[in-house]
Amino acid sequence: MSKNRIRALQKHVRQLGNDEIARHSQRFFKTGKGEYGEGDRFLGIRVPVLRKLAREYKDLALEDTSWLLTSEFHEERLLSLLILVSVFAKGSEKEKCVVYRVYLENTRFINNWDLVDSSAQHIVGAYLWTRNRDPLYRLAHSENLWERRISIMSSFHFIKRNAFEDTLRLSEILRDDPEDLIHKAVGWMLREIGNRKVRTEEQFLKKHYQNMPRTMLRYAIEKFPEKRRKAYLKGTILANNR
């Protein structure tokens, strides 16, 4: 690991911090006791600034990037993930494999929804696109909230290529998940399927919507015509199926 390079990067990052933004982020990402982001620390740096930094440090050694992912500061972990996404996108098959493995070996540090959503589809989903999808199902059964979110969000890569089967299977597994953040992610992915093939989404919804968490259903039907959306919410869609 290049200690000088990583120290220079961290010094650069920390000079960009803003206390007011940090306080807002700590509230927004639910870092209080008992909340899903409990104990996370923020420097107070906006995402566009981090994306610019990721471009600037895109040639950071993988060892350094992996080390940055273990940072106590949320923005440094996000920066690491943005760099890993870039490395994966431009890398050889061997490099893609290494990034994928680094990602799954460090899921304990990918511990908030923005960290998952900015990276899972671009690394895990992209790597598994031409491979066996079993890792997604292991993640879906994890006791770790963020690994379960990684599973469903990784499938966004497939949805964008009009492949819906895995998302639907994962959605069925996660339908009764106790966490609201999973309800939102599943509903979002179902909505994305509907944006491309609404019949496929509705086939799934007609089977499951009456037993879905309300948040999941609302996210899934957000783009439906008002009349049809209300029918789902009232539970009358099967009686009014035109």
PDB file of C-alpha atoms in Angstrom:
ATOM      1  CA  MET A   1       0.000   0.000   0.000  1.00  0.00           C
ATOM      2  CA  SER A   2       1.246   3.476  -0.909  1.00  0.00           C
ATOM      3  CA  LYS A   3       0.954   5.259   2.432  1.00  0.00           C
ATOM      4  CA  ASN A   4       1.910   8.622   0.979  1.00  0.00           C
ATOM      5  CA  ARG A   5      -0.743   8.446  -1.743  1.00  0.00           C
ATOM      6  CA  ILE A   6      -3.520   7.349   0.556  1.00  0.00           C
ATOM      7  CA  ARG A   7      -2.581   9.949   3.189  1.00  0.00           C
ATOM      8  CA  ALA A   8      -2.579  12.658   0.530  1.00  0.00           C
ATOM      9  CA  LEU A   9      -6.022  11.521  -0.608  1.00  0.00           C
ATOM     10  CA  GLN A  10      -7.425  11.476   2.907  1.00  0.00           C
ATOM     11  CA  LYS A  11      -5.984  14.912   3.614  1.00  0.00           C
ATOM     12  CA  HIS A  12      -7.600  16.195   0.412  1.00  0.00           C
ATOM     13  CA  VAL A  13     -10.942  14.624   1.297  1.00  0.00           C
ATOM     14  CA  ARG A  14     -11.026  15.868   4.857  1.00  0.00           C
ATOM     15  CA  GLN A  15     -10.224  19.426   3.824  1.00  0.00           C
ATOM     16  CA  LEU A  16     -13.457  19.380   1.818  1.00  0.00           C
ATOM     17  CA  GLY A  17     -15.617  18.580   4.837  1.00  0.00           C
ATOM     18  CA  ASN A  18     -18.372  20.873   6.022  1.00  0.00           C
ATOM     19  CA  ASP A  19     -19.720  20.600   9.575  1.00  0.00           C
ATOM     20  CA  GLU A  20     -23.227  21.783   8.709  1.00  0.00           C
ATOM     21  CA  ILE A  21     -23.544  19.293   5.844  1.00  0.00           C
ATOM     22  CA  ALA A  22     -22.148  16.577   8.126  1.00  0.00           C
ATOM     23  CA  ARG A  23     -24.813  17.239  10.770  1.00  0.00           C
ATOM     24  CA  HIS A  24     -27.547  17.128   8.149  1.00  0.00           C
ATOM     25  CA  SER A  25     -26.146  13.881   6.713  1.00  0.00           C
ATOM     26  CA  GLN A  26     -26.052  12.245  10.115  1.00  0.00           C
ATOM     27  CA  ARG A  27     -29.772  12.959  10.515  1.00  0.00           C
ATOM     28  CA  PHE A  28     -30.651  12.036   6.927  1.00  0.00           C
ATOM     29  CA  PHE A  29     -28.830   8.706   7.043  1.00  0.00           C
ATOM     30  CA  LYS A  30     -30.286   7.780  10.431  1.00  0.00           C
ATOM     31  CA  THR A  31     -27.135   7.497  12.526  1.00  0.00           C
ATOM     32  CA  GLY A  32     -28.816   7.793  15.916  1.00  0.00           C
ATOM     33  CA  LYS A  33     -28.996   5.043  18.504  1.00  0.00           C
ATOM     34  CA  GLY A  34     -31.132   2.167  17.273  1.00  0.00           C
ATOM     35  CA  GLU A  35     -31.370   3.558  13.732  1.00  0.00           C
ATOM     36  CA  TYR A  36     -30.125   1.714  10.661  1.00  0.00           C
ATOM     37  CA  GLY A  37     -26.998   3.865  10.312  1.00  0.00           C
ATOM     38  CA  GLU A  38     -26.195   3.956  14.004  1.00  0.00           C
ATOM     39  CA  GLY A  39     -22.757   5.340  14.768  1.00  0.00           C
ATOM     40  CA  ASP A  40     -21.751   6.256  11.231  1.00  0.00           C
ATOM     41  CA  ARG A  41     -19.593   9.369  10.922  1.00  0.00           C
ATOM     42  CA  PHE A  42     -19.735  12.010   8.197  1.00  0.00           C
ATOM     43  CA  LEU A  43     -17.308  14.635   6.972  1.00  0.00           C
ATOM     44  CA  GLY A  44     -19.959  16.641   5.144  1.00  0.00           C
ATOM     45  CA  ILE A  45     -19.101  16.305   1.437  1.00  0.00           C
ATOM     46  CA  ARG A  46     -21.663  16.323  -1.370  1.00  0.00           C
ATOM     47  CA  VAL A  47     -21.842  13.389  -3.793  1.00  0.00           C
ATOM     48  CA  PRO A  48     -20.907  15.404  -6.933  1.00  0.00           C
ATOM     49  CA  VAL A  49     -17.667  16.427  -5.203  1.00  0.00           C
ATOM     50  CA  LEU A  50     -16.929  12.785  -4.392  1.00  0.00           C
ATOM     51  CA  ARG A  51     -17.602  11.760  -7.991  1.00  0.00           C
ATOM     52  CA  LYS A  52     -15.123  14.361  -9.172  1.00  0.00           C
ATOM     53  CA  LEU A  53     -12.563  13.034  -6.691  1.00  0.00           C
ATOM     54  CA  ALA A  54     -13.186   9.489  -7.910  1.00  0.00           C
ATOM     55  CA  ARG A  55     -12.253  10.573 -11.433  1.00  0.00           C
ATOM     56  CA  GLU A  56      -9.169  12.327 -10.121  1.00  0.00           C
ATOM     57  CA  TYR A  57      -8.018   9.252  -8.185  1.00  0.00           C
ATOM     58  CA  LYS A  58      -9.247   6.616 -10.642  1.00  0.00           C
ATOM     59  CA  ASP A  59      -5.726   5.133 -10.877  1.00  0.00           C
ATOM     60  CA  LEU A  60      -5.434   4.644  -7.108  1.00  0.00           C
ATOM     61  CA  ALA A  61      -3.972   1.209  -6.409  1.00  0.00           C
ATOM     62  CA  LEU A  62      -6.611  -1.417  -5.689  1.00  0.00           C
ATOM     63  CA  GLU A  63      -4.991  -2.157  -2.331  1.00  0.00           C
ATOM     64  CA  ASP A  64      -5.321   1.504  -1.373  1.00  0.00           C
ATOM     65  CA  THR A  65      -8.887   1.700  -2.625  1.00  0.00           C
ATOM     66  CA  SER A  66      -9.804  -1.409  -0.634  1.00  0.00           C
ATOM     67  CA  TRP A  67      -8.209   0.049   2.477  1.00  0.00           C
ATOM     68  CA  LEU A  68     -10.191   3.268   2.032  1.00  0.00           C
ATOM     69  CA  LEU A  69     -13.369   1.190   2.063  1.00  0.00           C
ATOM     70  CA  THR A  70     -12.702   0.391   5.733  1.00  0.00           C
ATOM     71  CA  SER A  71     -12.696   4.075   6.723  1.00  0.00           C
ATOM     72  CA  GLU A  72     -14.738   5.273   9.690  1.00  0.00           C
ATOM     73  CA  PHE A  73     -16.042   8.104   7.507  1.00  0.00           C
ATOM     74  CA  HIS A  74     -19.014   7.486   5.247  1.00  0.00           C
ATOM     75  CA  GLU A  75     -17.772   9.711   2.415  1.00  0.00           C
ATOM     76  CA  GLU A  76     -14.421   7.936   2.223  1.00  0.00           C
ATOM     77  CA  ARG A  77     -16.200   4.593   1.925  1.00  0.00           C
ATOM     78  CA  LEU A  78     -18.421   6.010  -0.811  1.00  0.00           C
ATOM     79  CA  LEU A  79     -15.376   7.416  -2.606  1.00  0.00           C
ATOM     80  CA  SER A  80     -13.747   3.988  -2.478  1.00  0.00           C
ATOM     81  CA  LEU A  81     -16.849   2.393  -3.996  1.00  0.00           C
ATOM     82  CA  LEU A  82     -17.032   4.984  -6.778  1.00  0.00           C
ATOM     83  CA  ILE A  83     -13.407   4.247  -7.655  1.00  0.00           C
ATOM     84  CA  LEU A  84     -14.085   0.496  -7.583  1.00  0.00           C
ATOM     85  CA  VAL A  85     -17.030   0.965  -9.951  1.00  0.00           C
ATOM     86  CA  SER A  86     -14.747   2.821 -12.370  1.00  0.00           C
ATOM     87  CA  VAL A  87     -12.005   0.193 -12.103  1.00  0.00           C
ATOM     88  CA  PHE A  88     -14.522  -2.578 -12.716  1.00  0.00           C
ATOM     89  CA  ALA A  89     -16.054  -0.869 -15.751  1.00  0.00           C
ATOM     90  CA  LYS A  90     -12.696  -0.404 -17.475  1.00  0.00           C
ATOM     91  CA  GLY A  91     -10.888  -3.454 -16.131  1.00  0.00           C
ATOM     92  CA  SER A  92      -9.834  -6.755 -17.628  1.00  0.00           C
ATOM     93  CA  GLU A  93     -11.715  -9.915 -16.689  1.00  0.00           C
ATOM     94  CA  LYS A  94      -9.097 -10.608 -14.039  1.00  0.00           C
ATOM     95  CA  GLU A  95      -9.459  -7.109 -12.594  1.00  0.00           C
ATOM     96  CA  LYS A  96     -13.252  -7.390 -12.604  1.00  0.00           C
ATOM     97  CA  CYS A  97     -12.997 -10.629 -10.661  1.00  0.00           C
ATOM     98  CA  VAL A  98     -10.694  -9.042  -8.081  1.00  0.00           C
ATOM     99  CA  VAL A  99     -12.996  -6.029  -7.616  1.00  0.00           C
ATOM    100  CA  TYR A 100     -16.018  -8.312  -7.251  1.00  0.00           C
ATOM    101  CA  ARG A 101     -14.261 -10.367  -4.580  1.00  0.00           C
ATOM    102  CA  VAL A 102     -13.056  -7.283  -2.725  1.00  0.00           C
ATOM    103  CA  TYR A 103     -16.625  -5.987  -2.731  1.00  0.00           C
ATOM    104  CA  LEU A 104     -18.191  -9.126  -1.276  1.00  0.00           C
ATOM    105  CA  GLU A 105     -15.415  -9.547   1.261  1.00  0.00           C
ATOM    106  CA  ASN A 106     -16.120  -6.057   2.614  1.00  0.00           C
ATOM    107  CA  THR A 107     -19.906  -5.846   2.747  1.00  0.00           C
ATOM    108  CA  ARG A 108     -19.716  -4.939   6.456  1.00  0.00           C
ATOM    109  CA  PHE A 109     -18.395  -1.556   5.329  1.00  0.00           C
ATOM    110  CA  ILE A 110     -21.051  -1.115   2.615  1.00  0.00           C
ATOM    111  CA  ASN A 111     -23.501  -0.287   5.330  1.00  0.00           C
ATOM    112  CA  ASN A 112     -25.998   2.273   4.154  1.00  0.00           C
ATOM    113  CA  TRP A 113     -28.451   2.475   1.280  1.00  0.00           C
ATOM    114  CA  ASP A 114     -26.516   5.041  -0.755  1.00  0.00           C
ATOM    115  CA  LEU A 115     -23.353   2.944  -0.583  1.00  0.00           C
ATOM    116  CA  VAL A 116     -25.267  -0.097  -1.829  1.00  0.00           C
ATOM    117  CA  ASP A 117     -27.271   1.698  -4.492  1.00  0.00           C
ATOM    118  CA  SER A 118     -24.274   3.440  -6.049  1.00  0.00           C
ATOM    119  CA  SER A 119     -22.282   0.243  -6.439  1.00  0.00           C
ATOM    120  CA  ALA A 120     -24.132  -3.094  -6.281  1.00  0.00           C
ATOM    121  CA  GLN A 121     -25.562  -3.131  -9.790  1.00  0.00           C
ATOM    122  CA  HIS A 122     -22.308  -1.900 -11.323  1.00  0.00           C
ATOM    123  CA  ILE A 123     -20.097  -4.491  -9.640  1.00  0.00           C
ATOM    124  CA  VAL A 124     -22.054  -7.490  -8.350  1.00  0.00           C
ATOM    125  CA  GLY A 125     -24.814  -7.334 -10.952  1.00  0.00           C
ATOM    126  CA  ALA A 126     -22.393  -6.678 -13.804  1.00  0.00           C
ATOM    127  CA  TYR A 127     -20.070  -9.502 -12.742  1.00  0.00           C
ATOM    128  CA  LEU A 128     -22.870 -12.042 -12.382  1.00  0.00           C
ATOM    129  CA  TRP A 129     -24.589 -11.075 -15.628  1.00  0.00           C
ATOM    130  CA  THR A 130     -22.787 -13.853 -17.503  1.00  0.00           C
ATOM    131  CA  ARG A 131     -22.315 -16.129 -14.494  1.00  0.00           C
ATOM    132  CA  ASN A 132     -24.200 -18.232 -11.988  1.00  0.00           C
ATOM    133  CA  ARG A 133     -26.521 -16.053  -9.891  1.00  0.00           C
ATOM    134  CA  ASP A 134     -26.416 -18.160  -6.703  1.00  0.00           C
ATOM    135  CA  PRO A 135     -24.446 -15.484  -4.778  1.00  0.00           C
ATOM    136  CA  LEU A 136     -27.479 -13.182  -5.021  1.00  0.00           C
ATOM    137  CA  TYR A 137     -29.689 -15.749  -3.342  1.00  0.00           C
ATOM    138  CA  ARG A 138     -27.190 -16.297  -0.551  1.00  0.00           C
ATOM    139  CA  LEU A 139     -27.140 -12.544  -0.004  1.00  0.00           C
ATOM    140  CA  ALA A 140     -30.951 -12.420  -0.052  1.00  0.00           C
ATOM    141  CA  HIS A 141     -31.035 -14.882   2.861  1.00  0.00           C
ATOM    142  CA  SER A 142     -28.376 -13.019   4.852  1.00  0.00           C
ATOM    143  CA  GLU A 143     -29.086 -11.734   8.343  1.00  0.00           C
ATOM    144  CA  ASN A 144     -27.372  -8.506   7.289  1.00  0.00           C
ATOM    145  CA  LEU A 145     -29.777  -5.846   6.023  1.00  0.00           C
ATOM    146  CA  TRP A 146     -27.237  -4.384   3.613  1.00  0.00           C
ATOM    147  CA  GLU A 147     -26.363  -7.737   2.042  1.00  0.00           C
ATOM    148  CA  ARG A 148     -30.056  -8.308   1.388  1.00  0.00           C
ATOM    149  CA  ARG A 149     -30.280  -4.872  -0.220  1.00  0.00           C
ATOM    150  CA  ILE A 150     -27.167  -5.664  -2.304  1.00  0.00           C
ATOM    151  CA  SER A 151     -28.938  -8.770  -3.608  1.00  0.00           C
ATOM    152  CA  ILE A 152     -31.999  -6.969  -4.975  1.00  0.00           C
ATOM    153  CA  MET A 153     -30.149  -3.834  -6.113  1.00  0.00           C
ATOM    154  CA  SER A 154     -27.587  -5.912  -8.017  1.00  0.00           C
ATOM    155  CA  SER A 155     -30.434  -7.192 -10.161  1.00  0.00           C
ATOM    156  CA  PHE A 156     -30.967  -3.679 -11.532  1.00  0.00           C
ATOM    157  CA  HIS A 157     -28.160  -4.536 -13.961  1.00  0.00           C
ATOM    158  CA  PHE A 158     -30.319  -7.382 -15.314  1.00  0.00           C
ATOM    159  CA  ILE A 159     -33.486  -5.291 -15.465  1.00  0.00           C
ATOM    160  CA  LYS A 160     -31.726  -2.731 -17.660  1.00  0.00           C
ATOM    161  CA  ARG A 161     -31.066  -5.605 -20.088  1.00  0.00           C
ATOM    162  CA  ASN A 162     -34.700  -6.755 -19.980  1.00  0.00           C
ATOM    163  CA  ALA A 163     -33.941  -9.842 -17.907  1.00  0.00           C
ATOM    164  CA  PHE A 164     -36.438  -9.954 -15.047  1.00  0.00           C
ATOM    165  CA  GLU A 165     -36.488 -13.506 -13.691  1.00  0.00           C
ATOM    166  CA  ASP A 166     -33.910 -13.035 -10.942  1.00  0.00           C
ATOM    167  CA  THR A 167     -35.451  -9.798  -9.714  1.00  0.00           C
ATOM    168  CA  LEU A 168     -38.833 -11.483  -9.457  1.00  0.00           C
ATOM    169  CA  ARG A 169     -37.413 -14.485  -7.592  1.00  0.00           C
ATOM    170  CA  LEU A 170     -35.490 -12.230  -5.215  1.00  0.00           C
ATOM    171  CA  SER A 171     -38.584 -10.079  -4.694  1.00  0.00           C
ATOM    172  CA  GLU A 172     -40.535 -13.160  -3.672  1.00  0.00           C
ATOM    173  CA  ILE A 173     -37.827 -14.121  -1.175  1.00  0.00           C
ATOM    174  CA  LEU A 174     -37.707 -10.598   0.252  1.00  0.00           C
ATOM    175  CA  ARG A 175     -41.444  -9.924   0.201  1.00  0.00           C
ATOM    176  CA  ASP A 176     -41.811 -10.559   3.928  1.00  0.00           C
ATOM    177  CA  ASP A 177     -38.552  -8.915   4.962  1.00  0.00           C
ATOM    178  CA  PRO A 178     -38.912  -6.994   8.237  1.00  0.00           C
ATOM    179  CA  GLU A 179     -36.948  -3.936   7.066  1.00  0.00           C
ATOM    180  CA  ASP A 180     -38.554  -0.922   5.405  1.00  0.00           C
ATOM    181  CA  LEU A 181     -35.366  -0.278   3.403  1.00  0.00           C
ATOM    182  CA  ILE A 182     -35.827  -3.665   1.741  1.00  0.00           C
ATOM    183  CA  HIS A 183     -39.492  -2.941   1.053  1.00  0.00           C
ATOM    184  CA  LYS A 184     -38.478   0.260  -0.738  1.00  0.00           C
ATOM    185  CA  ALA A 185     -35.732  -1.428  -2.768  1.00  0.00           C
ATOM    186  CA  VAL A 186     -37.957  -4.326  -3.866  1.00  0.00           C
ATOM    187  CA  GLY A 187     -40.800  -1.980  -4.787  1.00  0.00           C
ATOM    188  CA  TRP A 188     -38.378   0.186  -6.749  1.00  0.00           C
ATOM    189  CA  MET A 189     -37.041  -2.771  -8.725  1.00  0.00           C
ATOM    190  CA  LEU A 190     -40.562  -4.011  -9.465  1.00  0.00           C
ATOM    191  CA  ARG A 191     -41.418  -0.518 -10.729  1.00  0.00           C
ATOM    192  CA  GLU A 192     -38.350  -0.612 -12.979  1.00  0.00           C
ATOM    193  CA  ILE A 193     -39.572  -3.893 -14.447  1.00  0.00           C
ATOM    194  CA  GLY A 194     -42.959  -2.268 -15.039  1.00  0.00           C
ATOM    195  CA  ASN A 195     -41.314   0.661 -16.795  1.00  0.00           C
ATOM    196  CA  ARG A 196     -40.054  -1.858 -19.361  1.00  0.00           C
ATOM    197  CA  LYS A 197     -42.768  -4.520 -19.353  1.00  0.00           C
ATOM    198  CA  VAL A 198     -45.754  -3.660 -17.210  1.00  0.00           C
ATOM    199  CA  ARG A 199     -47.466  -6.988 -17.895  1.00  0.00           C
ATOM    200  CA  THR A 200     -44.598  -8.833 -16.232  1.00  0.00           C
ATOM    201  CA  GLU A 201     -44.770  -6.598 -13.170  1.00  0.00           C
ATOM    202  CA  GLU A 202     -48.528  -6.984 -12.902  1.00  0.00           C
ATOM    203  CA  GLN A 203     -48.358 -10.759 -13.134  1.00  0.00           C
ATOM    204  CA  PHE A 204     -46.148 -10.676 -10.068  1.00  0.00           C
ATOM    205  CA  LEU A 205     -48.250  -8.079  -8.250  1.00  0.00           C
ATOM    206  CA  LYS A 206     -51.535  -9.918  -8.766  1.00  0.00           C
ATOM    207  CA  LYS A 207     -50.023 -12.931  -7.061  1.00  0.00           C
ATOM    208  CA  HIS A 208     -48.395 -11.082  -4.166  1.00  0.00           C
ATOM    209  CA  TYR A 209     -49.775  -7.579  -3.679  1.00  0.00           C
ATOM    210  CA  GLN A 210     -52.358  -8.420  -1.028  1.00  0.00           C
ATOM    211  CA  ASN A 211     -49.592  -9.772   1.212  1.00  0.00           C
ATOM    212  CA  MET A 212     -46.971  -7.151   0.406  1.00  0.00           C
ATOM    213  CA  PRO A 213     -45.847  -4.511   2.891  1.00  0.00           C
ATOM    214  CA  ARG A 214     -47.650  -1.291   2.037  1.00  0.00           C
ATOM    215  CA  THR A 215     -44.427   0.589   1.287  1.00  0.00           C
ATOM    216  CA  MET A 216     -43.288  -2.075  -1.172  1.00  0.00           C
ATOM    217  CA  LEU A 217     -46.616  -1.943  -2.993  1.00  0.00           C
ATOM    218  CA  ARG A 218     -46.686   1.860  -3.123  1.00  0.00           C
ATOM    219  CA  TYR A 219     -43.210   1.984  -4.635  1.00  0.00           C
ATOM    220  CA  ALA A 220     -44.091  -0.725  -7.160  1.00  0.00           C
ATOM    221  CA  ILE A 221     -47.255   0.962  -8.449  1.00  0.00           C
ATOM    222  CA  GLU A 222     -46.067   4.566  -8.245  1.00  0.00           C
ATOM    223  CA  LYS A 223     -46.171   5.084 -12.033  1.00  0.00           C
ATOM    224  CA  PHE A 224     -49.498   3.312 -12.618  1.00  0.00           C
ATOM    225  CA  PRO A 225     -52.550   5.292 -13.774  1.00  0.00           C
ATOM    226  CA  GLU A 226     -54.397   6.674 -10.758  1.00  0.00           C
ATOM    227  CA  LYS A 227     -57.444   4.435 -11.112  1.00  0.00           C
ATOM    228  CA  ARG A 228     -55.373   1.275 -11.280  1.00  0.00           C
ATOM    229  CA  ARG A 229     -53.099   2.408  -8.455  1.00  0.00           C
ATOM    230  CA  LYS A 230     -56.102   2.981  -6.180  1.00  0.00           C
ATOM    231  CA  ALA A 231     -57.517  -0.429  -7.085  1.00  0.00           C
ATOM    232  CA  TYR A 232     -54.303  -2.067  -5.919  1.00  0.00           C
ATOM    233  CA  LEU A 233     -54.292  -0.041  -2.712  1.00  0.00           C
ATOM    234  CA  LYS A 234     -57.928  -0.926  -2.002  1.00  0.00           C
ATOM    235  CA  GLY A 235     -57.303  -4.592  -2.753  1.00  0.00           C
ATOM    236  CA  THR A 236     -59.860  -4.757  -5.571  1.00  0.00           C
ATOM    237  CA  ILE A 237     -57.566  -5.248  -8.544  1.00  0.00           C
ATOM    238  CA  LEU A 238     -58.606  -8.851  -9.223  1.00  0.00           C
ATOM    239  CA  ALA A 239     -62.271  -7.841  -9.301  1.00  0.00           C
ATOM    240  CA  ASN A 240     -61.475  -4.886 -11.540  1.00  0.00           C
ATOM    241  CA  ASN A 241     -58.952  -6.446 -13.880  1.00  0.00           C
ATOM    242  CA  ARG A 242     -59.532  -4.559 -17.105  1.00  0.00           C
TER     243      ARG A 242
END
